[in-house]
Structures are given as structure tokens and as C-alpha cells.
Coordinates of C-alpha atoms in Angstrom, one line a residue:
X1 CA 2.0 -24.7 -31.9
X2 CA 3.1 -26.9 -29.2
X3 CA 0.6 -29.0 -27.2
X4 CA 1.8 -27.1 -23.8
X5 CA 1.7 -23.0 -25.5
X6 CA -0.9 -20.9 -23.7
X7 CA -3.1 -18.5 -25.9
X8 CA -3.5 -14.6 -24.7
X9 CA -6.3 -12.7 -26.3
X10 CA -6.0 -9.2 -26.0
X11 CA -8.7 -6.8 -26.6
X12 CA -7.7 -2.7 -27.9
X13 CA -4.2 -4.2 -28.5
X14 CA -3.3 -2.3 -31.1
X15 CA -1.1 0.6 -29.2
X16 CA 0.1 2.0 -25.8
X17 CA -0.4 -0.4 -22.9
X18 CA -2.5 -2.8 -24.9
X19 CA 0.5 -3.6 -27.4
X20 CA 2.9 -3.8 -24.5
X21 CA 1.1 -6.0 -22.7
X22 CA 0.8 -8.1 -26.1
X23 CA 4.8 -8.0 -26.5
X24 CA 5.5 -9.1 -22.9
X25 CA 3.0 -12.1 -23.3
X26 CA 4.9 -12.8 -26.5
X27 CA 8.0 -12.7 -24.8
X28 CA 6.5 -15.5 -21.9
X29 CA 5.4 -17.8 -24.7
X30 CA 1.8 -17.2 -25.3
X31 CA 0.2 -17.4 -28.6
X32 CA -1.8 -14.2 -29.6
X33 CA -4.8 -13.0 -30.5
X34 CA -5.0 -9.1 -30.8
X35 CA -8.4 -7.1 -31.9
X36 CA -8.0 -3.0 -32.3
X37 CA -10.2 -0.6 -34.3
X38 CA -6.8 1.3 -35.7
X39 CA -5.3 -2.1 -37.5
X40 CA -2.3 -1.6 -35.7
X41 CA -3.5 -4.4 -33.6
X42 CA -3.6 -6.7 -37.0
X43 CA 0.1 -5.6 -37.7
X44 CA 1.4 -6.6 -34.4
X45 CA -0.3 -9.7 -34.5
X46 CA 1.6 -10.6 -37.6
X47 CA 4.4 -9.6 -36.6
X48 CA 4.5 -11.6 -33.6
X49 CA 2.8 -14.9 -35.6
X50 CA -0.8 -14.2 -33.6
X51 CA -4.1 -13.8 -35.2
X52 CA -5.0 -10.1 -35.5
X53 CA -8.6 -8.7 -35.6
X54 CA -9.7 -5.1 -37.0
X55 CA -13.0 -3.9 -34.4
X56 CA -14.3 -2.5 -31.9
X57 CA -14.7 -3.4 -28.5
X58 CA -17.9 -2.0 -28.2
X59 CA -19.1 -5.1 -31.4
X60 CA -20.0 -7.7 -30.2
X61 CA -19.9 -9.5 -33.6
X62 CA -16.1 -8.0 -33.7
X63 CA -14.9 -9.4 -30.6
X64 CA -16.7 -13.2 -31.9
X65 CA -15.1 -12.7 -35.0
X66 CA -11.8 -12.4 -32.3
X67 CA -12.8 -15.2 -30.6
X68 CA -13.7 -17.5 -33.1
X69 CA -10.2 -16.9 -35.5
X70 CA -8.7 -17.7 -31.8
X71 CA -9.7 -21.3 -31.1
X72 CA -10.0 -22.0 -34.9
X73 CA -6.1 -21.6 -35.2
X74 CA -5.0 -22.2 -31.5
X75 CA -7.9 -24.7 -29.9
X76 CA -8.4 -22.3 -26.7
X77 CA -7.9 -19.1 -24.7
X78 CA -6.4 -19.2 -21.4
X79 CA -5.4 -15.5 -21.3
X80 CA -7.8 -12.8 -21.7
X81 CA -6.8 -8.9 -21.6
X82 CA -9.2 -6.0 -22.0
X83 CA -8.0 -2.8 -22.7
X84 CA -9.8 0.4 -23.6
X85 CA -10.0 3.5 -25.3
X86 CA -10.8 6.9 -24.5
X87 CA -14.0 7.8 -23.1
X88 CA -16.0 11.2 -22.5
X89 CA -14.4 14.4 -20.2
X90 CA -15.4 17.7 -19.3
X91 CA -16.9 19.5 -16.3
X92 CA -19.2 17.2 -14.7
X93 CA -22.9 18.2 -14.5
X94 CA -22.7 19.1 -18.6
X95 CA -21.9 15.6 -19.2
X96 CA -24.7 14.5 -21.0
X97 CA -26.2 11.6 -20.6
X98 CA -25.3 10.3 -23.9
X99 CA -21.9 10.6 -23.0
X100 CA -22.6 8.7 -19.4
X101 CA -23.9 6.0 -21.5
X102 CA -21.0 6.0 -23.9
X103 CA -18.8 5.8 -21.0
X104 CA -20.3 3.1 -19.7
X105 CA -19.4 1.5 -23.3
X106 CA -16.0 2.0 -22.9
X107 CA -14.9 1.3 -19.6
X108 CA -17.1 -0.9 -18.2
X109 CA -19.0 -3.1 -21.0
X110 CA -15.6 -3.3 -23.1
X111 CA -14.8 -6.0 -20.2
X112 CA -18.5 -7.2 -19.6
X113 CA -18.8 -8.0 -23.6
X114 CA -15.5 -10.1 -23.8
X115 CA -15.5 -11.7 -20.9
X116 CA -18.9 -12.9 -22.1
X117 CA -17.6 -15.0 -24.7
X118 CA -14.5 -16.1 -23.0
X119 CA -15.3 -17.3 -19.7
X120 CA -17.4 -20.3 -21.1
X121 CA -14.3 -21.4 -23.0
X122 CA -12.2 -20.7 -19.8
X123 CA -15.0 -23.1 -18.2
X124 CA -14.6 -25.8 -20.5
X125 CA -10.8 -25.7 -20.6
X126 CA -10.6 -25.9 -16.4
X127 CA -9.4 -22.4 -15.7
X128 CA -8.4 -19.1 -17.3
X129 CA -7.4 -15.8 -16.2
X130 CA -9.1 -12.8 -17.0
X131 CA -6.8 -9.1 -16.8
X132 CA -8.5 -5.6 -17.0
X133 CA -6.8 -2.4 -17.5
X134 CA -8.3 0.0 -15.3
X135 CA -7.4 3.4 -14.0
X136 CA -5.5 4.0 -10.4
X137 CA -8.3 7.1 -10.3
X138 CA -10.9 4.1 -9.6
X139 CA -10.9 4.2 -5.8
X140 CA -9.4 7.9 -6.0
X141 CA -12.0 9.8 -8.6
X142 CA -10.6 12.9 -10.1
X143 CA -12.4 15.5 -12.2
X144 CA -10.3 15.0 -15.2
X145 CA -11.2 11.3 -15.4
X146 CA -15.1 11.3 -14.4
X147 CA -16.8 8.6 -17.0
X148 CA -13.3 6.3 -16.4
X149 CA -13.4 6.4 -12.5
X150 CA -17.5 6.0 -12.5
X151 CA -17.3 3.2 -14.9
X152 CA -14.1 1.8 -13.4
X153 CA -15.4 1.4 -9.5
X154 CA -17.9 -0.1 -11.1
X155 CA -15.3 -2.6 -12.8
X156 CA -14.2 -3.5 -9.6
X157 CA -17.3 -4.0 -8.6
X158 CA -18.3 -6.7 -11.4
X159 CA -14.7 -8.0 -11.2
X160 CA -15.6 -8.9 -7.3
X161 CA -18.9 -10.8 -7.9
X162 CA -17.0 -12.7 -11.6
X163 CA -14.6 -14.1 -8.6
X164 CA -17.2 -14.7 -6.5
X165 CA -19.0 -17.1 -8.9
X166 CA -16.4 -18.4 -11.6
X167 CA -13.2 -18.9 -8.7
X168 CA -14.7 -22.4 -8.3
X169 CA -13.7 -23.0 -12.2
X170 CA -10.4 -21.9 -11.7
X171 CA -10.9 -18.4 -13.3
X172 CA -9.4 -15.3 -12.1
X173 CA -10.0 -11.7 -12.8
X174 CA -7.7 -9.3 -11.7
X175 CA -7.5 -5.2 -12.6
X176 CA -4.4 -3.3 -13.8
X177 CA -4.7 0.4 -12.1
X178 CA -2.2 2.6 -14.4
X179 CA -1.0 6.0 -13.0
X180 CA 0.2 8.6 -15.1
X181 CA 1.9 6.2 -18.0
X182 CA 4.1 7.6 -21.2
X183 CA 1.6 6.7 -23.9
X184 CA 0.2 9.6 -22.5
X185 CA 0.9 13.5 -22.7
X186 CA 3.5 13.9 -20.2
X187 CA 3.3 17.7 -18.3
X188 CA 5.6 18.3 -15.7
X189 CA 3.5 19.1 -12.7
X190 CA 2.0 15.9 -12.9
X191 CA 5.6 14.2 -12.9
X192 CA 5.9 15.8 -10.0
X193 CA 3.2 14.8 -8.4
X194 CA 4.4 11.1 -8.2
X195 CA 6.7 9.7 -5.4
X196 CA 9.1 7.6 -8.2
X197 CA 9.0 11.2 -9.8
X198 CA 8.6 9.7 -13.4
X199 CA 5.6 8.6 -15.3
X200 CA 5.6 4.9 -15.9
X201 CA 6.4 3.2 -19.0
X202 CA 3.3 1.0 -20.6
X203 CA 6.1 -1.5 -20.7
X204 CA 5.9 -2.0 -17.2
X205 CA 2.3 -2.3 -16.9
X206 CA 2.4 -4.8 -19.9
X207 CA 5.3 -6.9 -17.5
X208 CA 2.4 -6.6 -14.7
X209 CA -0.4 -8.1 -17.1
X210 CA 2.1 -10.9 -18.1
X211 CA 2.8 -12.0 -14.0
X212 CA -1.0 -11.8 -13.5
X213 CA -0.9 -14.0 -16.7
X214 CA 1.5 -16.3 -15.3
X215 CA 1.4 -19.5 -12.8
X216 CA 3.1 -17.3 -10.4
X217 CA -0.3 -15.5 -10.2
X218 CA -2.5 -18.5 -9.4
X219 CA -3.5 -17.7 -5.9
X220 CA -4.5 -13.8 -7.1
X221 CA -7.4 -13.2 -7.4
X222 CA -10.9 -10.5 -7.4
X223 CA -7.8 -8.0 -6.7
X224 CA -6.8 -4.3 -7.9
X225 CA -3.0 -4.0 -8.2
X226 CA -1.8 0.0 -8.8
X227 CA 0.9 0.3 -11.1
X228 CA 1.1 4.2 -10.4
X229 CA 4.6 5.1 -9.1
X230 CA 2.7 5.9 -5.4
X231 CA 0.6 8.4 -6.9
X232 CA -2.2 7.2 -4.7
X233 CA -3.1 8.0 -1.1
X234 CA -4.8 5.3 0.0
X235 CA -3.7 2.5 2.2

């Protein structure tokens, strides 16, 4: 590894928007580090010469394990990307609480648990940036989304006060806010639906983790940037 070569962790890499985003910051010259609970996420890592991890998000022993095979091969982390899974659905007051909480595991703490770890590095190394995937239905709640958007606001919430007291170390946090994206069932109605009249490709929101990766996104900031296709109303 070169002195100059930037190292990208990212966090439920294994598929969909996760592995994209892990190809296009392969393709800008970062080292990897991938973790996913599937091993897909080991299996892209070799295959694009990174340092794969099989866990969970929701581990914190996994995500050290992530961590610490990062900066024993590569000597730092200037890129970290948290991705999710799935979390609970269904009609709203027979959520149970249980599945509130897991919610809250997925969505919310997934980033709260990683950034954790990182941000100290980040500290140490004079800067960092920090990329969540989100959810466009954050700001816009829908009923078939109601753990993700609750959690998610939330997210934005967290990601405002991170900026607020780690911008002074030259750390950023942004949030990725996908629309309807291909890794997921596409149904016609919801094509539709979108002004660009397609549903996105989780290339393009791995291109849009890469920029906020990048030195061209170094006065960005405590933002969330919608990679929807338009879907949302609000200005």
C-alpha cells in the first residue's frame, strides 16, 4: 500500500448498496475493509485485495474484530460507511415493542456502534469522514417503512450533534437518503411514482458515497443528500 492510499471501512457490505458503494471506493483508490453477516462481504473484500469481516452490525466485538484487521493491515481508516439491513414492518400500533427496540438496532445503533470505534482513530489521524445510508422516507415517514423512518429521523438527528462536536477535528458525517433502488422488488406503481420514472440503481448511490468520500466533499457536512429520482415533496 502506498503511503498516500486512503482506507474505506464499510459496514453491511456484503450486497446491494453496501457492495456498490464498496466497488466505487475501489474504483477511487481506497483500500477496503468490508464486514457482512452473509460472507459475501468477505468475498468481495478478496476480490478487491481488502480485508473482509463475517458479523453483525449489531456485535460490537464484530465490528472491533473489523476495526482492528483494518489498521493492523492498512495503519488507519479515513473512510467509514454504515449500511444496514432490514428492520421490522407491519401495521403500526401491533408493532411490538421488541420489534421498536430491534429497530432501533438496525437503523439507528448500526451507525452509533461503528462510529464509536472509528471516530477516535479519525481523531488521531486529523480528520475522517463518516457516510450513513439512510432512507429518503426519513423526513417523509411512510407506513410501509415505520421502524426505518423513526429510527432514521433520529439518525439525522445524532448525525447533526456528531458535526456539531467532532467538525472541529475535521470529521464529517453525511447521510445517503435512497429512494426506491433496484436491490429492491421493483412493482410498477411505484416506478411510477418517481419523476425520473425509474428506480435507481445501487450503483449510483454507491457513486454518491464515493464523492462524499472524496476531497471534493470536504466542505459537506451534518447534511442529508436524497438520491431518490424526485420521489420526495419536500423543498
Amino acid at each position: 500500500m502506498s503511503e498516500q492510499q486512503r482506507v474505506a471501512v464499510v459496514v453491511a457490505g456484503g450486497s446491494g448498496m453496501g457492495a456498490a458503494s464498496a466497488r466505487k471506493l475501489h474504483e477511487a483508490g481506497f483500500a477496503l475493509g468490508i464486514l457482512s453477516s452473509s460472507g459475501k462481504g468477505e468475498a468481495l473484500a478478496r476480490e478487491l485485495g481488502g480485508v473482509g469481516v463475517t458479523g453483525s452490525n449489531q456485535n460490537v466485538a464484530d465490528l472491533q474484530r473489523l476495526v482492528d484487521a483494518v489498521v493492523q493491515r492498512f495503519d488507519r481508516i479515513d473512510v467509514l460507511v454504515n449500511g444496514a439491513g432490514h428492520g421490522p414492518k407491519g401495521p403500526l400500533l401491533e408493532i411490538s415493542d421488541e420489534d421498536w427496540m430491534r429497530g432501533l438496532e438496525v437503523y439507528f445503533l448500526n451507525v452509533v456502534r461503528a462510529t464509536r470505534l472509528v471516530a477516535p482513530l479519525m481523531q488521531r489521524q486529523g480528520g475522517g469522514s463518516i457516510i450513513n445510508i439512510s432512507t429518503a422516507w426519513a423526513f417523509e415517514p411512510a407506513a410501509l417503512f415505520p421502524t426505518s423512518a423513526v429510527a432514521r429521523s433520529g439518525l439525522a438527528a445524532f448525525t447533526k450533534i456528531f458535526c456539531d462536536e467532532y467538525g472541529a477535528h475535521n470529521i464529517r458525517m453525511n447521510n445517503v437518503l435512497p429512494g426506491w433502488i433496484d436491490s429492491l422488488p421493483q412493482k410498477d406503481e411505484r416506478r411510477a411514482a418517481v419523476p425520473l420514472q425509474r428506480y435507481g440503481r445501487a450503483e449510483e448511490v454507491g457513486a454518491t458515497v464515493a464523492f462524499l468520500a472524496s476531497e471534493g466533499a470536504a466542505y459537506i457536512t451534518g447534511q442529508n443528500i436524497r438520491v431518490d429520482g424526485g420521489l420526495m415533496r419536500s423543498v
